[in-house]
CSV table of C-alpha atoms in Angstrom, one decimal:
chain,number,residue,atom,x,y,z
A,10,MET,CA,135.4,154.6,123.7
A,11,ASP,CA,133.4,152.6,121.2
A,12,LYS,CA,135.7,151.0,118.6
A,13,THR,CA,133.2,149.0,116.7
A,14,PHE,CA,132.7,149.5,113.0
A,15,PRO,CA,129.4,149.0,111.2
A,16,SER,CA,130.9,146.8,108.5
A,17,ILE,CA,134.0,144.8,107.8
A,18,GLU,CA,134.4,146.8,104.5
A,19,GLU,CA,134.6,150.1,106.4
A,20,ALA,CA,137.0,148.6,108.9
A,21,ILE,CA,139.6,148.0,106.2
A,22,ALA,CA,138.6,150.8,103.8
A,23,ASP,CA,141.8,152.8,104.3
A,24,ILE,CA,144.2,149.9,103.6
A,25,LYS,CA,146.2,151.0,100.5
A,26,ASP,CA,148.2,149.2,97.9
A,27,GLY,CA,151.6,148.3,99.3
A,28,ALA,CA,150.5,147.8,102.9
A,29,VAL,CA,152.2,145.4,105.3
A,30,ILE,CA,149.5,143.4,107.1
A,31,ALA,CA,150.2,140.9,110.0
A,32,ILE,CA,148.2,137.7,109.6
A,33,PRO,CA,148.1,135.5,112.8
A,34,GLY,CA,147.2,131.9,113.0
A,35,PHE,CA,149.1,128.6,113.4
A,36,PHE,CA,148.1,126.9,110.2
A,37,ALA,CA,144.3,127.2,110.2
A,38,CYS,CA,144.0,127.8,114.0
A,39,GLY,CA,143.3,131.4,114.9
A,40,VAL,CA,143.3,132.9,111.4
A,41,PRO,CA,141.2,136.0,110.8
A,42,ARG,CA,139.3,134.6,107.9
A,43,ASP,CA,136.6,137.1,107.5
A,44,LEU,CA,139.1,140.0,107.3
A,45,LEU,CA,141.1,138.0,104.8
A,46,LYS,CA,138.0,137.5,102.7
A,47,ALA,CA,137.1,141.2,102.9
A,48,LEU,CA,140.7,142.0,101.7
A,49,ILE,CA,140.3,139.7,98.8
A,50,LYS,CA,137.0,141.4,97.9
A,51,LYS,CA,138.6,144.8,98.2
A,52,GLY,CA,141.4,143.8,95.8
A,53,THR,CA,144.3,145.8,97.5
A,54,LYS,CA,147.5,145.0,95.7
A,55,ASN,CA,151.3,144.8,96.4
A,56,LEU,CA,150.7,143.5,99.9
A,57,THR,CA,153.3,142.2,102.3
A,58,LEU,CA,151.7,139.5,104.5
A,59,ALA,CA,153.6,139.2,107.7
A,60,CYS,CA,152.8,135.8,109.2
A,61,GLY,CA,154.3,133.5,111.9
A,62,CYS,CA,153.4,129.9,111.3
A,63,GLY,CA,151.7,129.1,108.1
A,64,PRO,CA,148.2,130.8,108.4
A,65,LEU,CA,148.1,130.8,104.6
A,66,VAL,CA,149.1,127.1,104.4
A,67,GLY,CA,146.0,126.6,106.7
A,68,ALA,CA,143.7,129.1,105.0
A,69,VAL,CA,144.6,127.7,101.6
A,70,ASP,CA,141.4,128.9,99.8
A,71,GLU,CA,142.1,132.5,100.8
A,72,MET,CA,145.8,132.2,99.8
A,73,ARG,CA,144.8,130.8,96.4
A,74,ALA,CA,142.4,133.8,95.9
A,75,LEU,CA,145.0,136.3,97.0
A,76,VAL,CA,147.6,134.9,94.5
A,77,LYS,CA,145.0,134.6,91.7
A,78,ASN,CA,144.1,138.3,92.2
A,79,ASN,CA,147.7,139.2,92.0
A,80,GLN,CA,147.4,140.9,95.4
A,81,VAL,CA,150.6,139.6,97.2
A,82,LYS,CA,154.1,141.0,96.7
A,83,LYS,CA,155.7,139.3,99.7
A,84,VAL,CA,155.1,136.8,102.5
A,85,ILE,CA,157.2,136.7,105.7
A,86,ASP,CA,156.8,133.4,107.6
A,87,SER,CA,158.6,130.5,109.4
A,88,TYR,CA,156.4,127.9,107.6
A,89,GLY,CA,155.1,129.4,104.3
A,90,LEU,CA,155.1,126.4,102.1
A,91,SER,CA,153.0,123.3,102.0
A,92,ARG,CA,154.3,120.5,104.2
A,93,SER,CA,154.3,118.1,101.2
A,94,ALA,CA,156.8,119.0,98.6
A,95,SER,CA,154.8,117.3,95.8
A,96,LYS,CA,151.5,119.1,96.7
A,97,GLY,CA,153.3,122.4,97.2
A,98,MET,CA,154.5,122.3,93.6
A,99,GLN,CA,150.8,122.5,92.6
A,100,GLU,CA,150.0,125.5,94.7
A,101,PRO,CA,149.9,128.9,92.9
A,102,PHE,CA,151.7,130.5,95.8
A,103,GLU,CA,154.7,128.2,95.6
A,104,GLN,CA,154.8,128.4,91.8
A,105,ALA,CA,154.9,132.2,92.1
A,106,VAL,CA,157.7,131.9,94.7
A,107,ARG,CA,159.7,129.6,92.4
A,108,ALA,CA,159.2,132.1,89.5
A,109,GLY,CA,160.4,135.0,91.7
A,110,LYS,CA,157.0,136.7,91.3
A,111,ILE,CA,156.3,136.6,95.0
A,112,GLU,CA,159.0,137.0,97.6
A,113,LEU,CA,159.1,134.6,100.5
A,114,GLU,CA,161.3,135.6,103.4
A,115,VAL,CA,161.8,133.1,106.2
A,116,PHE,CA,162.8,133.4,109.9
A,117,PRO,CA,162.7,130.8,112.7
A,118,MET,CA,159.3,130.9,114.5
A,119,GLY,CA,160.6,132.2,117.8
A,120,THR,CA,162.4,135.0,115.9
A,121,MET,CA,159.2,135.9,114.1
A,122,ALA,CA,157.4,136.1,117.5
A,123,GLU,CA,160.2,138.3,119.0
A,124,LYS,CA,160.3,140.6,115.9
A,125,TYR,CA,156.6,141.4,116.6
A,126,ARG,CA,157.1,141.7,120.3
A,127,ALA,CA,160.0,144.0,119.9
A,128,ALA,CA,158.0,146.2,117.5
A,129,GLY,CA,155.2,146.4,120.0
A,130,ALA,CA,157.5,147.1,122.9
A,131,GLY,CA,159.6,149.8,121.3
A,132,ILE,CA,162.8,147.7,120.9
A,133,PRO,CA,164.4,148.2,117.4
A,134,ALA,CA,166.4,145.0,117.3
A,135,PHE,CA,167.6,142.1,119.5
A,136,TYR,CA,170.2,139.4,119.6
A,137,THR,CA,169.1,135.8,119.6
A,138,PRO,CA,170.9,132.5,119.7
A,139,THR,CA,168.4,131.0,117.3
A,140,GLY,CA,169.9,130.3,113.8
A,141,VAL,CA,173.5,130.3,114.8
A,142,GLY,CA,175.4,127.7,112.8
A,143,SER,CA,172.8,127.9,109.9
A,144,VAL,CA,172.2,130.1,106.9
A,145,PHE,CA,170.1,132.3,109.2
A,146,GLU,CA,173.2,133.8,110.7
A,147,GLU,CA,174.7,134.5,107.3
A,148,SER,CA,172.1,136.5,105.4
A,149,ASP,CA,168.4,137.2,105.1
A,150,VAL,CA,166.8,133.9,103.9
A,151,THR,CA,164.6,134.8,100.9
A,152,ASN,CA,164.0,133.4,97.4
A,153,ILE,CA,165.0,136.7,95.9
A,154,GLU,CA,168.8,136.4,95.7
A,155,SER,CA,169.4,140.2,95.5
A,156,ASN,CA,167.6,140.7,98.8
A,157,ARG,CA,169.9,138.4,100.8
A,158,LYS,CA,171.6,141.1,102.9
A,159,PRO,CA,174.3,139.9,105.3
A,160,LYS,CA,173.3,139.6,108.9
A,161,GLU,CA,175.3,140.9,111.9
A,162,THR,CA,176.5,138.6,114.7
A,163,ARG,CA,178.1,139.4,118.0
A,164,MET,CA,179.9,137.4,120.7
A,165,ILE,CA,178.3,137.9,124.1
A,166,ASN,CA,179.8,136.1,127.1
A,167,GLY,CA,181.5,133.7,124.7
A,168,GLN,CA,178.4,132.8,122.8
A,169,LYS,CA,177.5,133.9,119.3
A,170,TYR,CA,174.2,135.7,118.7
A,171,VAL,CA,172.4,136.9,115.5
A,172,LEU,CA,171.0,140.5,115.3
A,173,GLU,CA,167.4,140.5,114.2
A,174,TYR,CA,165.2,143.5,113.7
A,175,ALA,CA,161.7,144.5,114.9
A,176,LEU,CA,158.9,144.0,112.4
A,177,LYS,CA,156.2,146.7,112.6
A,178,PRO,CA,153.2,146.0,110.3
A,179,ASP,CA,150.9,148.8,109.1
A,180,TYR,CA,147.9,146.7,110.1
A,181,ALA,CA,147.2,143.6,112.0
A,182,PHE,CA,144.2,141.4,111.4
A,183,ILE,CA,143.2,139.7,114.6
A,184,HIS,CA,140.7,136.9,115.4
A,185,ALA,CA,139.4,136.5,119.0
A,186,ILE,CA,136.6,134.5,120.5
A,187,ILE,CA,135.3,137.4,122.5
A,188,GLY,CA,136.0,141.2,122.7
A,189,ASP,CA,134.3,144.2,124.2
A,190,LYS,CA,133.6,147.4,122.4
A,191,GLU,CA,136.7,149.1,123.8
A,192,GLY,CA,138.9,146.4,122.2
A,193,ASN,CA,139.7,144.2,125.2
A,194,LEU,CA,140.2,140.7,123.7
A,195,ARG,CA,140.2,137.1,124.9
A,196,TYR,CA,141.2,134.1,122.7
A,197,SER,CA,140.2,130.4,122.7
A,198,LYS,CA,142.9,127.9,123.6
A,199,THR,CA,145.6,127.5,121.0
A,200,ALA,CA,143.9,130.0,118.7
A,201,ARG,CA,145.8,132.7,120.7
A,202,ASN,CA,149.2,131.9,119.1
A,203,PHE,CA,150.4,135.0,117.1
A,204,ASN,CA,147.2,137.1,117.7
A,205,HIS,CA,148.2,138.9,120.8
A,206,VAL,CA,151.7,139.9,119.8
A,207,MET,CA,150.6,141.0,116.3
A,208,ALA,CA,147.9,143.2,118.0
A,209,MET,CA,150.8,144.8,120.0
A,210,ALA,CA,153.0,145.3,116.9
A,211,ALA,CA,150.8,146.9,114.3
A,212,ARG,CA,150.2,150.7,113.8
A,213,VAL,CA,146.5,149.9,113.3
A,214,THR,CA,144.9,146.7,114.7
A,215,ILE,CA,141.6,145.4,113.4
A,216,ALA,CA,140.0,142.6,115.4
A,217,GLU,CA,137.2,140.3,114.3
A,218,VAL,CA,135.5,138.7,117.3
A,219,GLU,CA,133.0,135.9,117.5
A,220,ASN,CA,131.3,137.5,120.4
A,221,LEU,CA,131.1,141.3,120.7
A,222,VAL,CA,130.0,142.4,124.2
A,223,GLU,CA,129.3,145.6,126.0
A,224,VAL,CA,132.1,147.2,128.1
A,225,GLY,CA,132.1,145.6,131.6
A,226,LYS,CA,130.9,142.2,130.3
A,227,LEU,CA,134.5,140.9,129.9
A,228,ASP,CA,136.1,140.7,133.3
A,229,GLY,CA,139.4,142.4,133.6
A,230,ASN,CA,141.0,139.2,134.9
A,231,ASP,CA,140.0,137.5,131.6
A,232,VAL,CA,141.5,140.1,129.2
A,233,GLN,CA,144.4,138.7,127.3
A,234,THR,CA,145.0,141.7,124.9
A,235,PRO,CA,144.2,145.0,126.6
A,236,GLY,CA,142.2,147.4,124.4
A,237,VAL,CA,145.1,149.9,124.1
A,238,TYR,CA,146.5,147.7,121.3
A,239,VAL,CA,143.2,147.4,119.4
A,240,HIS,CA,141.8,150.1,117.2
A,241,ARG,CA,138.8,148.7,115.3
A,242,MET,CA,136.3,146.0,116.3
A,243,ILE,CA,134.1,143.9,114.0
A,244,LYS,CA,131.6,141.1,114.9
A,245,VAL,CA,131.9,137.9,112.8
A,246,SER,CA,130.4,134.5,113.1
A,247,ARG,CA,132.4,131.5,114.3
A,248,PRO,CA,134.4,130.2,111.3
A,249,GLN,CA,134.1,126.6,110.3
A,250,PHE,CA,137.1,125.0,108.6
A,251,ALA,CA,139.1,121.9,108.2
A,252,ILE,CA,142.1,121.7,110.6
A,253,THR,CA,144.4,119.6,108.5
A,254,ILE,CA,147.0,120.8,106.0
A,255,ASP,CA,148.8,119.3,103.1
B,25,MET,CA,179.3,107.8,99.3
B,26,SER,CA,176.3,105.5,99.2
B,27,GLN,CA,176.9,101.9,100.0
B,28,LYS,CA,173.3,100.9,99.3
B,29,VAL,CA,173.2,98.3,102.1
B,30,LYS,CA,169.8,98.3,103.7
B,31,PHE,CA,168.6,96.3,106.7
B,32,GLU,CA,165.0,95.8,107.7
B,33,GLY,CA,164.7,98.0,110.8
B,34,LEU,CA,162.3,98.5,113.7
B,35,PRO,CA,159.0,100.2,112.8
B,36,ARG,CA,158.6,103.9,113.5
B,37,GLU,CA,156.4,103.2,116.6
B,38,MET,CA,159.2,101.1,118.1
B,39,ILE,CA,161.8,103.8,117.6
B,40,ALA,CA,159.4,106.1,119.4
B,41,LEU,CA,159.0,103.6,122.2
B,42,ARG,CA,162.8,103.4,122.6
B,43,VAL,CA,163.1,107.2,122.8
B,44,SER,CA,160.3,107.3,125.4
B,45,ARG,CA,162.4,105.1,127.7
B,46,GLU,CA,165.1,107.8,127.7
B,47,ILE,CA,162.8,110.5,129.0
B,48,LYS,CA,162.9,110.8,132.8
B,49,GLU,CA,159.7,111.4,134.8
B,50,GLY,CA,159.4,115.1,135.7
B,51,SER,CA,160.6,116.3,132.3
B,52,TYR,CA,159.2,119.0,130.1
B,53,VAL,CA,159.4,117.7,126.5
B,54,ASN,CA,158.8,119.1,123.0
B,55,LEU,CA,158.2,116.6,120.2
B,56,GLY,CA,158.9,117.5,116.5
B,57,ILE,CA,156.9,116.4,113.5
B,58,GLY,CA,157.2,112.7,112.3
B,59,ILE,CA,158.6,109.9,114.5
B,60,PRO,CA,158.9,112.2,117.5
B,61,THR,CA,155.2,112.9,117.6
B,62,LEU,CA,154.6,109.1,118.0
B,63,ILE,CA,156.5,109.2,121.3
B,64,SER,CA,153.3,110.6,122.9
B,65,ASN,CA,151.6,107.2,122.3
B,66,TRP,CA,154.0,105.7,124.8
B,67,THR,CA,154.0,108.3,127.5
B,68,GLU,CA,150.4,108.0,128.8
B,69,GLY,CA,150.5,107.6,132.6
B,70,VAL,CA,154.2,108.7,132.7
B,71,ASP,CA,154.7,111.9,134.6
B,72,ILE,CA,156.1,114.1,131.8
B,73,VAL,CA,154.6,117.3,130.3
B,74,LEU,CA,154.5,117.8,126.6
B,75,GLN,CA,154.9,121.4,125.3
B,76,ALA,CA,153.5,122.4,121.9
B,77,GLU,CA,155.1,125.5,120.4
B,78,ILE,CA,151.6,126.8,119.3
B,79,GLY,CA,151.2,127.7,123.0
B,80,MET,CA,150.2,124.8,125.2
B,81,LEU,CA,151.7,122.8,128.1
B,82,LYS,CA,150.4,119.3,128.8
B,83,THR,CA,148.9,118.4,125.5
B,84,GLY,CA,146.8,115.2,125.7
B,85,SER,CA,146.1,112.5,123.2
B,86,LEU,CA,144.8,113.1,119.7
B,87,ALA,CA,141.2,114.2,119.6
B,88,GLU,CA,138.5,112.2,117.8
B,89,GLY,CA,134.8,112.7,117.0
B,90,ASP,CA,133.1,115.2,119.2
B,91,ASP,CA,136.3,116.0,121.0
B,92,VAL,CA,137.8,117.7,118.0
B,93,ASP,CA,138.0,121.5,118.6
B,94,GLN,CA,139.3,123.7,115.8
B,95,ASP,CA,140.8,126.0,118.4
B,96,LEU,CA,142.9,123.2,120.0
B,97,ILE,CA,145.7,121.8,117.9
B,98,ASN,CA,149.3,120.7,118.3
B,99,ALA,CA,152.4,121.9,116.4
B,100,SER,CA,151.8,119.1,113.8
B,101,CYS,CA,148.4,120.6,113.0
B,102,GLN,CA,146.5,117.7,114.6
B,103,ALA,CA,143.5,118.2,116.9
B,104,VAL,CA,144.4,117.3,120.4
B,105,THR,CA,142.8,117.1,123.8
B,106,ALA,CA,143.6,118.9,127.0
B,107,LEU,CA,144.5,117.2,130.4
B,108,PRO,CA,143.9,118.3,134.0
B,109,GLY,CA,146.5,121.0,134.5
B,110,SER,CA,146.9,122.0,130.8
B,111,SER,CA,147.7,125.6,130.1
B,112,TYR,CA,147.5,127.9,127.1
B,113,PHE,CA,149.7,130.9,126.3
B,114,ASP,CA,150.7,133.1,123.4
B,115,ILE,CA,153.6,132.5,121.0
B,116,VAL,CA,156.0,134.9,122.7
B,117,GLU,CA,155.6,133.1,126.0
B,118,SER,CA,155.9,129.7,124.2
B,119,PHE,CA,159.2,130.6,122.6
B,120,ALA,CA,160.5,132.3,125.8
B,121,MET,CA,160.0,128.9,127.3
B,122,ILE,CA,161.8,127.2,124.5
B,123,ARG,CA,164.7,129.6,123.9
B,124,GLY,CA,165.0,130.4,127.6
B,125,GLY,CA,166.2,127.0,128.6
B,126,HIS,CA,163.0,125.8,130.3
B,127,ILE,CA,162.4,122.7,128.1
B,128,ASP,CA,164.3,119.7,129.3
B,129,ILE,CA,164.3,117.6,126.1
B,130,ALA,CA,163.5,118.3,122.4
B,131,VAL,CA,163.1,115.3,120.1
B,132,MET,CA,163.4,116.1,116.4
B,133,GLY,CA,163.6,114.2,113.1
B,134,ALA,CA,166.6,114.7,110.8
B,135,LEU,CA,167.7,114.3,107.2
B,136,GLN,CA,171.4,114.1,108.1
B,137,ILE,CA,173.5,114.0,111.2
B,138,ASN,CA,177.3,113.8,111.8
B,139,ALA,CA,179.5,112.7,114.6
B,140,ARG,CA,179.9,116.2,116.1
B,141,GLY,CA,176.1,116.4,116.8
B,142,ASP,CA,175.4,118.7,113.8
B,143,TYR,CA,172.2,118.0,112.0
B,144,ALA,CA,170.2,119.0,109.0
B,145,GLY,CA,166.4,118.8,108.9
B,146,TRP,CA,164.7,122.0,108.0
B,147,SER,CA,165.3,122.1,104.3
B,148,ASN,CA,165.6,119.3,101.7
B,149,PRO,CA,167.6,120.5,98.7
B,150,SER,CA,165.7,118.2,96.5
B,151,ARG,CA,162.8,120.6,96.8
B,152,GLY,CA,164.9,123.0,94.8
B,153,LEU,CA,164.3,126.1,96.9
B,154,PHE,CA,166.7,128.2,99.0
B,155,VAL,CA,163.8,128.9,101.4
B,156,GLY,CA,162.0,126.3,103.4
B,157,ASN,CA,159.8,125.5,106.4
B,158,VAL,CA,162.0,126.1,109.4
B,159,GLY,CA,159.2,126.4,111.9
B,160,GLY,CA,160.4,126.3,115.5
B,161,SER,CA,163.2,123.8,115.0
B,162,MET,CA,166.1,126.2,115.4
B,163,ASP,CA,164.6,127.8,118.5
B,164,LEU,CA,164.3,124.3,120.1
B,165,CYS,CA,167.9,123.6,119.2
B,166,ALA,CA,169.1,126.9,120.7
B,167,GLY,CA,167.2,126.5,124.0
B,168,ALA,CA,166.3,122.9,124.9
B,169,LYS,CA,168.6,121.4,127.6
B,170,LYS,CA,169.0,118.2,125.6
B,171,LEU,CA,168.4,117.5,121.9
B,172,PHE,CA,167.6,113.9,120.7
B,173,ILE,CA,167.2,112.9,117.1
B,174,ALA,CA,164.8,110.1,116.1
B,175,MET,CA,165.0,109.0,112.5
B,176,GLU,CA,165.4,106.1,110.0
B,177,HIS,CA,169.1,105.0,109.9
B,178,THR,CA,169.3,105.5,106.1
B,179,THR,CA,167.0,106.9,103.4
B,180,LYS,CA,164.4,104.7,101.7
B,181,ASP,CA,166.9,104.2,98.9
B,182,GLY,CA,169.6,103.2,101.3
B,183,GLU,CA,171.5,106.5,101.1
B,184,LEU,CA,173.5,107.3,104.3
B,185,LYS,CA,171.9,109.8,106.7
B,186,ILE,CA,174.6,109.5,109.3
B,187,VAL,CA,177.4,111.2,107.5
B,188,ASN,CA,180.9,112.6,107.9
B,189,GLU,CA,179.9,116.0,106.7
B,190,LEU,CA,176.5,117.5,106.2
B,191,SER,CA,175.6,118.2,102.5
B,192,TYR,CA,172.2,119.6,103.4
B,193,PRO,CA,171.6,123.0,105.1
B,194,ALA,CA,172.3,122.7,108.9
B,195,THR,CA,169.6,123.2,111.5
B,196,ALA,CA,172.1,123.4,114.4
B,197,LEU,CA,175.7,122.6,115.1
B,198,GLY,CA,177.0,120.4,118.0
B,199,LYS,CA,173.6,120.2,119.8
B,200,VAL,CA,172.5,116.6,119.4
B,201,SER,CA,173.4,114.3,122.3
B,202,MET,CA,171.5,111.0,121.5
B,203,LEU,CA,170.5,109.5,118.2
B,204,PHE,CA,167.7,106.8,117.9
B,205,THR,CA,167.2,105.0,114.7
B,206,ASP,CA,165.4,101.8,113.5
B,207,LEU,CA,168.8,100.0,113.8
B,208,ALA,CA,170.7,101.5,116.7
B,209,VAL,CA,171.0,103.8,119.6
B,210,ILE,CA,174.0,106.1,119.4
B,211,GLU,CA,175.4,108.5,121.9
B,212,ILE,CA,177.2,111.6,120.6
B,213,THR,CA,180.2,112.4,122.8
B,214,PRO,CA,183.2,114.7,122.4
B,215,LYS,CA,185.2,111.7,121.2
B,216,GLY,CA,182.6,110.8,118.5
B,217,MET,CA,179.6,108.5,118.0
B,218,VAL,CA,179.4,105.7,120.6
B,219,LEU,CA,177.3,102.7,119.5
B,220,LYS,CA,175.3,101.7,122.6
B,221,GLU,CA,172.6,99.4,121.3
B,222,VAL,CA,171.8,97.5,118.1
B,223,MET,CA,168.7,95.9,116.8
B,224,ALA,CA,168.3,92.2,117.6
B,225,GLY,CA,170.0,90.1,114.9
B,226,LEU,CA,172.5,92.8,113.8
B,227,THR,CA,176.1,93.3,114.7
B,228,ALA,CA,178.2,96.4,115.2
B,229,LYS,CA,179.8,95.7,111.9
B,230,ASP,CA,176.4,95.8,110.2
B,231,ILE,CA,175.6,99.2,111.8
B,232,GLN,CA,179.0,100.5,110.7
B,233,SER,CA,178.3,99.4,107.1
B,234,VAL,CA,175.4,101.9,107.0
B,235,THR,CA,177.0,104.7,109.0
B,236,GLY,CA,179.5,107.2,107.6
B,237,PRO,CA,181.5,108.2,110.7
B,238,LYS,CA,183.7,105.6,112.4
B,239,LEU,CA,181.7,104.3,115.4
B,240,ILE,CA,183.1,103.8,118.8
B,241,ILE,CA,181.7,100.5,120.2
B,242,ALA,CA,180.4,100.7,123.8
B,243,LYS,CA,182.0,98.2,126.1
B,244,ASP,CA,178.5,97.2,127.2
B,245,LEU,CA,177.0,97.1,123.7
B,246,LYS,CA,173.6,95.5,123.8
B,247,GLU,CA,170.4,94.8,121.9
B,248,ILE,CA,167.8,97.6,121.8
B,249,GLU,CA,165.6,97.1,124.7
B,250,LEU,CA,161.9,97.6,124.0
């Protein structure tokens, strides 16, 4: 079962305006940069970028290009804004959020992780203690006021929990250090972060890998994401980037 | 509300040192951004394991020069090193560890805290946005066995940060057990805030003058030991 695509353009060719795309990465670490660049080139619009911990704060050049091209409708993230309030004010993304032109919806990071896991595992919703006592138990936390729907809570064994829903993206862009042609993947150190769970969650998972190997060359003991979750494979070169964020 | 009294306190590194003394060997610990991150400078050779929510146990010191690996960072987005026995895992596993009660101590920074152990830290209203960068702070509050706060006692302008009622959006309610500042060490108990230690040269009355809630003075009140 060979899942490799001849070009990155062909691997993302069917992504249509309005798609929900999962973007892994913890700031700049583990971000699928070549897929993002191809998406910028393709120019697909009205996108919802479902993140986890600031991949677009890390991949700031890509974010600026996406905003400049007017491709983004909504971002979902636990850490979507620049760390520095003063520098954030100068970012086109934050300016668009302030103007209400792009929606930013926020969830605690562990809730983001579990929303993807639930989607991948066939669980429609779950109760979590995270966010109890904060605005996260009251309503959706978004800059668009009319979208702040009330959240449900429930007492279980004397403790309060918040109901959160699975998040199933149309596509996931994945970055792995090595993968075989059947889509088995292995990550490098902390670059794993949201990659595995987003591969589980999406309807179509497209993985860019630094090393593409023949089936059998990646030992079964070393596979971190089994190929069943991965639909398309692309070979890329190792990205070079600055780690730091503003 | 502001009394605009301001004392010259301990440097941030010394607050971190004082917190490190409160962490028992054998503990699994998560350090938040800011002063808490500095605690790792004082735990070398101490048998504790640092967890980074990106998906790593046993993070080492900050990486420099050739040791910098773009695939190896901590939750503050700094390049770090690994130690013998370090492990990596995905984000679901990381937050299962955090939410599931496996982390002994989380140390966080704060913008405001009250005598009930409620604190605010994820969103500063001065940014003028309803949304903010919550990161993993609320998961740590929900799951860590103990929550410590390490922060400056007042703002740079001398505004109170230890207040009777939070005016900033809460991160968690009733979770903080110990508060370490540049001026004092305060324990949060069901009866209220107990002043345990003060910076050398200051009195309990001085600390009260920059603290909103009425402090209970510990019988064995002493200077902050460093």
